[in-house]
mmCIF file with all atom_site columns, C-alpha atoms in Angstrom:
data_model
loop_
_atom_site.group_PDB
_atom_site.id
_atom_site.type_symbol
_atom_site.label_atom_id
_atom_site.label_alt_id
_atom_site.label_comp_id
_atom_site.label_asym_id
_atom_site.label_entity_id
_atom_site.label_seq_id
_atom_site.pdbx_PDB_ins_code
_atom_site.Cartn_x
_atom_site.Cartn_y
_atom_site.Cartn_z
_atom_site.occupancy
_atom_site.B_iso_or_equiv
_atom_site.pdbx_formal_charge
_atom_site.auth_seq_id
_atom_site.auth_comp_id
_atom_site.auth_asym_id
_atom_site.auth_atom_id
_atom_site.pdbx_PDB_model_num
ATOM 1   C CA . UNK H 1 1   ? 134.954 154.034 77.237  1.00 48.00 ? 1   UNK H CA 1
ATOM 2   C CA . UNK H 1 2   ? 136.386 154.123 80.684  1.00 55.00 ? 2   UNK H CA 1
ATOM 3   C CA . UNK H 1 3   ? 133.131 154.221 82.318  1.00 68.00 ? 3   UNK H CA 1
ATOM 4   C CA . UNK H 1 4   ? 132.443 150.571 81.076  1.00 73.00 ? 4   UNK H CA 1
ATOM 5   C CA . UNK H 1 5   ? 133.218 148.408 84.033  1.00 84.00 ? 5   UNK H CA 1
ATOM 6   C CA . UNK H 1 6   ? 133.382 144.660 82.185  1.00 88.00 ? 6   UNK H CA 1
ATOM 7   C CA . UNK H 1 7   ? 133.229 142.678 85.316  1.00 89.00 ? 7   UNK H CA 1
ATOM 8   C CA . UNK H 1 8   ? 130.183 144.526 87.324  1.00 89.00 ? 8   UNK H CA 1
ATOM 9   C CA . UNK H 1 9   ? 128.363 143.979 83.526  1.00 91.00 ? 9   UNK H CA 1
ATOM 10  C CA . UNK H 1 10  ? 129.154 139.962 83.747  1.00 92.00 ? 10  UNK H CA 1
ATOM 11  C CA . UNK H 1 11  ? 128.005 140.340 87.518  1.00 91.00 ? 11  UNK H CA 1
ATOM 12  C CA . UNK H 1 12  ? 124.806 141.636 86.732  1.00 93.00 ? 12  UNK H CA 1
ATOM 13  C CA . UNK H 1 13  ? 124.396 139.129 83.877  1.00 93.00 ? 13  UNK H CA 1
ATOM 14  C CA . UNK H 1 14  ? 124.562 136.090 86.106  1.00 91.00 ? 14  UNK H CA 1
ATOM 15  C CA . UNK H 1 15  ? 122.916 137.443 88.375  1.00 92.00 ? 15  UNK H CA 1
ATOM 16  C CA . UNK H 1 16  ? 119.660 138.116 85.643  1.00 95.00 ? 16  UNK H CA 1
ATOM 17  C CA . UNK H 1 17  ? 120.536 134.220 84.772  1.00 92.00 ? 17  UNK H CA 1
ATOM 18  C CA . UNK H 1 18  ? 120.630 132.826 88.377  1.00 91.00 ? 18  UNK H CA 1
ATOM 19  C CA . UNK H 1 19  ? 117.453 134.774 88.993  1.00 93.00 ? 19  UNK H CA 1
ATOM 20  C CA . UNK H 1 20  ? 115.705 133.294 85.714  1.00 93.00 ? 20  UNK H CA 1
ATOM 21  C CA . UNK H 1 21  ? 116.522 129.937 86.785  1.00 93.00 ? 21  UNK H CA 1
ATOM 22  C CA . UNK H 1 22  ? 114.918 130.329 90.404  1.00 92.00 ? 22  UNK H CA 1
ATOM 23  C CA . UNK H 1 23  ? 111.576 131.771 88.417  1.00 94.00 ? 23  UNK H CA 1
ATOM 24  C CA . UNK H 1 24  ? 111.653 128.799 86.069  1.00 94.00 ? 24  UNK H CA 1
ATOM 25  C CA . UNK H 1 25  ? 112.020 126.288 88.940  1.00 94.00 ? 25  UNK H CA 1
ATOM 26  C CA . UNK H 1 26  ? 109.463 128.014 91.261  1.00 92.00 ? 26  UNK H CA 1
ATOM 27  C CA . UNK H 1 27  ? 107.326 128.073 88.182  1.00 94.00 ? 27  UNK H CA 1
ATOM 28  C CA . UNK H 1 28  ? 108.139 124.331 87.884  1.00 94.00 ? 28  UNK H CA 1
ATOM 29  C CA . UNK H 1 29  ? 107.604 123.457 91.657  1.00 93.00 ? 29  UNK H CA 1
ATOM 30  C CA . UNK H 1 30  ? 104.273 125.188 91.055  1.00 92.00 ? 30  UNK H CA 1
ATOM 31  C CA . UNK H 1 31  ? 103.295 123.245 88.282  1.00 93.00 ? 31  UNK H CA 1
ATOM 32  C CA . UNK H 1 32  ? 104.254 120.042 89.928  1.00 90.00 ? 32  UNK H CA 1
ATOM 33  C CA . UNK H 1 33  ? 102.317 120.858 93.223  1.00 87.00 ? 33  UNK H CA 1
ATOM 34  C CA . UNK H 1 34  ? 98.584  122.290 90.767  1.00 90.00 ? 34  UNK H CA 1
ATOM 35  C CA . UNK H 1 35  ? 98.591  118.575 88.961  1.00 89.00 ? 35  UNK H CA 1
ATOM 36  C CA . UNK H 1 36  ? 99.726  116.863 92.161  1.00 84.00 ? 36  UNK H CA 1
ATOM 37  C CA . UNK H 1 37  ? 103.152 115.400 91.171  1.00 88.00 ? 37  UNK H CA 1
ATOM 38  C CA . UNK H 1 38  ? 105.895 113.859 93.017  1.00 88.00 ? 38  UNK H CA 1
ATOM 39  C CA . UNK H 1 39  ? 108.193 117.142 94.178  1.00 91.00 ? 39  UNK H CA 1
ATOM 40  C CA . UNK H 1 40  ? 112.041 115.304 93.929  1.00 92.00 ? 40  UNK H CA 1
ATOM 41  C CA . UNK H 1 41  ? 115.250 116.592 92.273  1.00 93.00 ? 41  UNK H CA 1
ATOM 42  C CA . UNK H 1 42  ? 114.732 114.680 89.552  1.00 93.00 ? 42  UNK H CA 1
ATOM 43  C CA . UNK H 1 43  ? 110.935 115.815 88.447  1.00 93.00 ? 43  UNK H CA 1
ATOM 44  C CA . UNK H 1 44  ? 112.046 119.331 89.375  1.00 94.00 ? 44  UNK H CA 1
ATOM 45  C CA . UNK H 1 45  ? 115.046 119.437 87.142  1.00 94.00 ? 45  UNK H CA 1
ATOM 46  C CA . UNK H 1 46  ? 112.884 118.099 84.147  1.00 94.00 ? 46  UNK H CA 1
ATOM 47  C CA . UNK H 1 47  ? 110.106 120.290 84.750  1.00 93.00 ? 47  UNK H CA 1
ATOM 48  C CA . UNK H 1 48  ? 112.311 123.392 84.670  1.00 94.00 ? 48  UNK H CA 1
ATOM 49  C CA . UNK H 1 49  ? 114.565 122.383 81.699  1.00 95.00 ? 49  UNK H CA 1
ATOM 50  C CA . UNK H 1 50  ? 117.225 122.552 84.228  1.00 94.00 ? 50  UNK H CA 1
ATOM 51  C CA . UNK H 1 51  ? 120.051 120.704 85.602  1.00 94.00 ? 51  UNK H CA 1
ATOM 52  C CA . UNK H 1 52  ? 120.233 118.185 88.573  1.00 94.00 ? 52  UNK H CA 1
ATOM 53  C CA . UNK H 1 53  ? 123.529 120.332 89.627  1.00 94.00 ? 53  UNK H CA 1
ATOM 54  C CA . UNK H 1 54  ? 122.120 123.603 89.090  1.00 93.00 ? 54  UNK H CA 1
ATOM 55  C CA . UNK H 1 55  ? 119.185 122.563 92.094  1.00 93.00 ? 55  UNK H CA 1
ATOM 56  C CA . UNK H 1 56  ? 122.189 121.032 94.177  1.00 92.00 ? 56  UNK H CA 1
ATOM 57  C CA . UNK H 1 57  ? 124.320 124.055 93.642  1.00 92.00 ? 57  UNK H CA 1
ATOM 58  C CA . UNK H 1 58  ? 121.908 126.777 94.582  1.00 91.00 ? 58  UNK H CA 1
ATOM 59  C CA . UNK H 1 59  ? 121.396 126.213 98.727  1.00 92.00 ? 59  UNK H CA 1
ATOM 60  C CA . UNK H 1 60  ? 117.952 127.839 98.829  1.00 92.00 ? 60  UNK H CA 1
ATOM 61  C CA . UNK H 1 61  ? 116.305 125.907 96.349  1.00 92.00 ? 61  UNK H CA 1
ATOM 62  C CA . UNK H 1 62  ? 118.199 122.392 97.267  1.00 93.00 ? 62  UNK H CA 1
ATOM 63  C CA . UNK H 1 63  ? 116.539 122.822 100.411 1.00 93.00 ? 63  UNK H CA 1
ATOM 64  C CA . UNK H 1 64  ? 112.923 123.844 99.100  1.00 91.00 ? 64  UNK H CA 1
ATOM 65  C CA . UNK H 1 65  ? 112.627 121.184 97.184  1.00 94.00 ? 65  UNK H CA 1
ATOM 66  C CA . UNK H 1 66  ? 113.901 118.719 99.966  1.00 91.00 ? 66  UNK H CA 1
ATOM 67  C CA . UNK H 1 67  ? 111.437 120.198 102.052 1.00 92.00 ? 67  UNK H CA 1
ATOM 68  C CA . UNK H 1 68  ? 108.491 119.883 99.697  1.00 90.00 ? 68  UNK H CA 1
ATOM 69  C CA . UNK H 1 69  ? 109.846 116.344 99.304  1.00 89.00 ? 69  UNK H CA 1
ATOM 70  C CA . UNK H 1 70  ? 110.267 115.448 102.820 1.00 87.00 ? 70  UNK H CA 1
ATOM 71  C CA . UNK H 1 71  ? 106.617 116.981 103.491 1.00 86.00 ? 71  UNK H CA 1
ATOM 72  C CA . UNK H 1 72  ? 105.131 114.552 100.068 1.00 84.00 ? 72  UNK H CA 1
ATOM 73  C CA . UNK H 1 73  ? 106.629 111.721 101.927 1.00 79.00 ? 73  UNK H CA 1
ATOM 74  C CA . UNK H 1 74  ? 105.082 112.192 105.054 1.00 73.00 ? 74  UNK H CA 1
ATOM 75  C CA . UNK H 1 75  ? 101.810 113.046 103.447 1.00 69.00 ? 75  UNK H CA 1
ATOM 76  C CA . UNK H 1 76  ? 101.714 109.624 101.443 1.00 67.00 ? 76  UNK H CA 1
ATOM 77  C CA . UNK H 1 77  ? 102.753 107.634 104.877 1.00 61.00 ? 77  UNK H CA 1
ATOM 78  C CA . UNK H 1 78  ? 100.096 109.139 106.696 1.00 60.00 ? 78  UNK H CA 1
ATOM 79  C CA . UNK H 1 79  ? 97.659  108.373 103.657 1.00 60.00 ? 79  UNK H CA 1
ATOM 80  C CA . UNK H 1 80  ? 98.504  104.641 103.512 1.00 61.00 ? 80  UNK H CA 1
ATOM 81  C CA . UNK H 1 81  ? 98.550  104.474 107.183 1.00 61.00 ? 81  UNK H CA 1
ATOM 82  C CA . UNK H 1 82  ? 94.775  105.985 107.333 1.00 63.00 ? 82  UNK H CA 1
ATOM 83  C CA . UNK H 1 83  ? 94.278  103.543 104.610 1.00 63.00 ? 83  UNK H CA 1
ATOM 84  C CA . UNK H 1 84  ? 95.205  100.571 105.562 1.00 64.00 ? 84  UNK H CA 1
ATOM 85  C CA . UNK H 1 85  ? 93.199  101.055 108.462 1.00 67.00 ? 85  UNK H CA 1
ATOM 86  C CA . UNK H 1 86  ? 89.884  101.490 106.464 1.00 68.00 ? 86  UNK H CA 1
ATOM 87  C CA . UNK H 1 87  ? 91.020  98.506  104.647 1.00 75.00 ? 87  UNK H CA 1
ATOM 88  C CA . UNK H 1 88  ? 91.699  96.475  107.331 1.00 80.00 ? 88  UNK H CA 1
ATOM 89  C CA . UNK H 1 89  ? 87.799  97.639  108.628 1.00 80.00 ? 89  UNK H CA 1
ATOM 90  C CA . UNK H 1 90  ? 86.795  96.932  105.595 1.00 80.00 ? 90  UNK H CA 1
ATOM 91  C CA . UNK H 1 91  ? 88.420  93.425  105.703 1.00 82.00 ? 91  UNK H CA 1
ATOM 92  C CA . UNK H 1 92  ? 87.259  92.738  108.664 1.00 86.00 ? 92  UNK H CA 1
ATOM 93  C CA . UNK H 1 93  ? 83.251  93.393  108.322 1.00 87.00 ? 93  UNK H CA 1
ATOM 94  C CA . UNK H 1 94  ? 83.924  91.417  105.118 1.00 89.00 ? 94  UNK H CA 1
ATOM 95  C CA . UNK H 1 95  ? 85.056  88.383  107.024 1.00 91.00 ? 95  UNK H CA 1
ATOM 96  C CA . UNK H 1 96  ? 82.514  88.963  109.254 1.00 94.00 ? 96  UNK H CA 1
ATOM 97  C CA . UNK H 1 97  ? 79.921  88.758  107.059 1.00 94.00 ? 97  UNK H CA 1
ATOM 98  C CA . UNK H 1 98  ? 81.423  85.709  105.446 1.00 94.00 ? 98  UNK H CA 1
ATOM 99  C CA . UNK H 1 99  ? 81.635  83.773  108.658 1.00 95.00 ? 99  UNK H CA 1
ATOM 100 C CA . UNK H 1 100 ? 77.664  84.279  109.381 1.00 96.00 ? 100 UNK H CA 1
ATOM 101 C CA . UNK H 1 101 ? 77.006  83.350  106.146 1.00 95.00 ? 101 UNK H CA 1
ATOM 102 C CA . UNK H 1 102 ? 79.266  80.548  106.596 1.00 95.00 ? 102 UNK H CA 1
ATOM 103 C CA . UNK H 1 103 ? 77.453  79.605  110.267 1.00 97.00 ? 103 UNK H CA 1
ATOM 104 C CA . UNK H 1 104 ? 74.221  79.738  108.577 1.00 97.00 ? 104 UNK H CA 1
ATOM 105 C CA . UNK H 1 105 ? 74.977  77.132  105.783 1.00 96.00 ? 105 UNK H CA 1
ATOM 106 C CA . UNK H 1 106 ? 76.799  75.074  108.096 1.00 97.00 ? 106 UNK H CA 1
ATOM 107 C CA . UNK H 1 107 ? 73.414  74.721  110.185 1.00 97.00 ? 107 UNK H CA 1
ATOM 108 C CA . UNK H 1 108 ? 70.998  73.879  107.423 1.00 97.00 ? 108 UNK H CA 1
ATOM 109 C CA . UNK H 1 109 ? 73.687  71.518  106.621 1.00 96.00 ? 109 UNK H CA 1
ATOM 110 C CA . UNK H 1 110 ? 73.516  70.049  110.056 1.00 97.00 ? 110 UNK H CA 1
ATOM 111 C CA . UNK H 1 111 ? 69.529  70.057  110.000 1.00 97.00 ? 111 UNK H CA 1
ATOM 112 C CA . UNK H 1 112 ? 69.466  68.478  106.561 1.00 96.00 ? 112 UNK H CA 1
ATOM 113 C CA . UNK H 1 113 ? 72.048  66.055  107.773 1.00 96.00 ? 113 UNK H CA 1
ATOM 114 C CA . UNK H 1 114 ? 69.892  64.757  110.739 1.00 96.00 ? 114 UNK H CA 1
ATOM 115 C CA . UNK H 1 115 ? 66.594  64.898  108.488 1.00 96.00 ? 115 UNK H CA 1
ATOM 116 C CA . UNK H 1 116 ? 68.657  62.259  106.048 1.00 95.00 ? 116 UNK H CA 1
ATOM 117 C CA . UNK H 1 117 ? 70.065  60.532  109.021 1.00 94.00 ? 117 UNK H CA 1
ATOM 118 C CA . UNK H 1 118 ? 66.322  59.969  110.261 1.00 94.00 ? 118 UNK H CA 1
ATOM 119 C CA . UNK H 1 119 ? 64.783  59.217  107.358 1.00 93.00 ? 119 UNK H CA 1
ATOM 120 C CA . UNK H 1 120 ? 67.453  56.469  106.644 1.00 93.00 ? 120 UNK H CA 1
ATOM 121 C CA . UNK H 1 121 ? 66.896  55.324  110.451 1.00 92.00 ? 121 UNK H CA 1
ATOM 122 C CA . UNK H 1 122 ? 63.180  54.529  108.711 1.00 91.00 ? 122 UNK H CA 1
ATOM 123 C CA . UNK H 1 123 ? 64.341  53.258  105.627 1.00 90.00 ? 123 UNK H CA 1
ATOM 124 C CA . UNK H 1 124 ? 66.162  50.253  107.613 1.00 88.00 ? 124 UNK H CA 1
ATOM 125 C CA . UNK H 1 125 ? 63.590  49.705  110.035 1.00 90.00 ? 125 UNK H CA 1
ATOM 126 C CA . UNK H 1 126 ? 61.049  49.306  107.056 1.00 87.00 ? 126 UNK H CA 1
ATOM 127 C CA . UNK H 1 127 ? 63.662  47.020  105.773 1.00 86.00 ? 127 UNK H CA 1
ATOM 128 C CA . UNK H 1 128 ? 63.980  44.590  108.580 1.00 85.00 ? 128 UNK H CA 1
ATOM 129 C CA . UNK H 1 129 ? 60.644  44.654  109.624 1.00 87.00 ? 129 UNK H CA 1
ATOM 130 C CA . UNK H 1 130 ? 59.800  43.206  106.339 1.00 82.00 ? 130 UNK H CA 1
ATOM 131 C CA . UNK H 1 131 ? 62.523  40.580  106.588 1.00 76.00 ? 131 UNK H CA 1
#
C-alpha cells in the first residue's frame, strides 16, 4: 500500500479533466465555426456545457477564443463595409434611373403644357373674333 502515491493520482485526475474540457471546447469552437456562429465566451461556454470561468481561467483557450472573436469581428466590418458600398452603387444607379425617368415625364409635361397653352391661345381668338 505504500506504493500508492494519493496526490500524483489526484494530479493525473485533473489533469484527464482539464484535458476533457479543452476537447469539449475545441469540439465546441468547431461546431460553432462548420454552422457559421458567432465565436464569443458566451456561445462557447454553452456550446461546450461549460463554464464562463472555466474559458477565463484556462489562458490558452481565453485567448483562442478572443482571437477567433477578434478575427469574426473584423470579418463582419469588412463585410458591411464591402456592402454598403454595393448598396450605395446600387442606390445610386437606382436614383439615376429615377431621375431620367423623372426628366422624361417632366418634358412631355412641358410639351403637353405648351400644346394646351396653344390650343387655348385659339380657343380665345375664336372667341373674340366672333364677338
Amino acid at each position: 500500500m505504500d506504493s500508492f502515491d494519493r496526490e500524483e493520482q489526484l494530479r493525473r485526475l485533473h489533469e484527464k479533466r482539464k484535458q476533457e474540457t479543452k476537447d469539449k471546447v475545441e469540439e465546441a469552437i468547431k461546431r460553432l465555426t462548420k454552422s457559421a456562429r458567432a465565436i464569443n465566451f458566451n456561445s462557447v461556454a454553452k456550446e461546450a456545457g461549460v463554464s464562463k470561468a472555466t474559458l477565463y481561467n484556462h489562458p490558452e483557450l481565453k485567448e483562442r477564443i478572443d482571437f477567433l472573436r477578434n478575427q469574426q469581428q473584423n470579418a463582419f466590418l469588412d463585410s458591411r463595409i464591402k456592402r454598403n458600398e454595393s448598396n450605395q452603387n446600387a442606390v445610386i444607379a437606382s436614383l439615376k434611373r429615377k431621375i431620367e425617368k423623372l426628366e422624361k415625364k417632366n418634358k412631355e409635361l412641358e410639351k403637353e403644357n405648351k400644346q394646351l397653352h396653344e390650343l387655348e391661345k385659339e380657343k380665345l381668338s375664336e372667341y373674340f373674333t366672333k364677338i
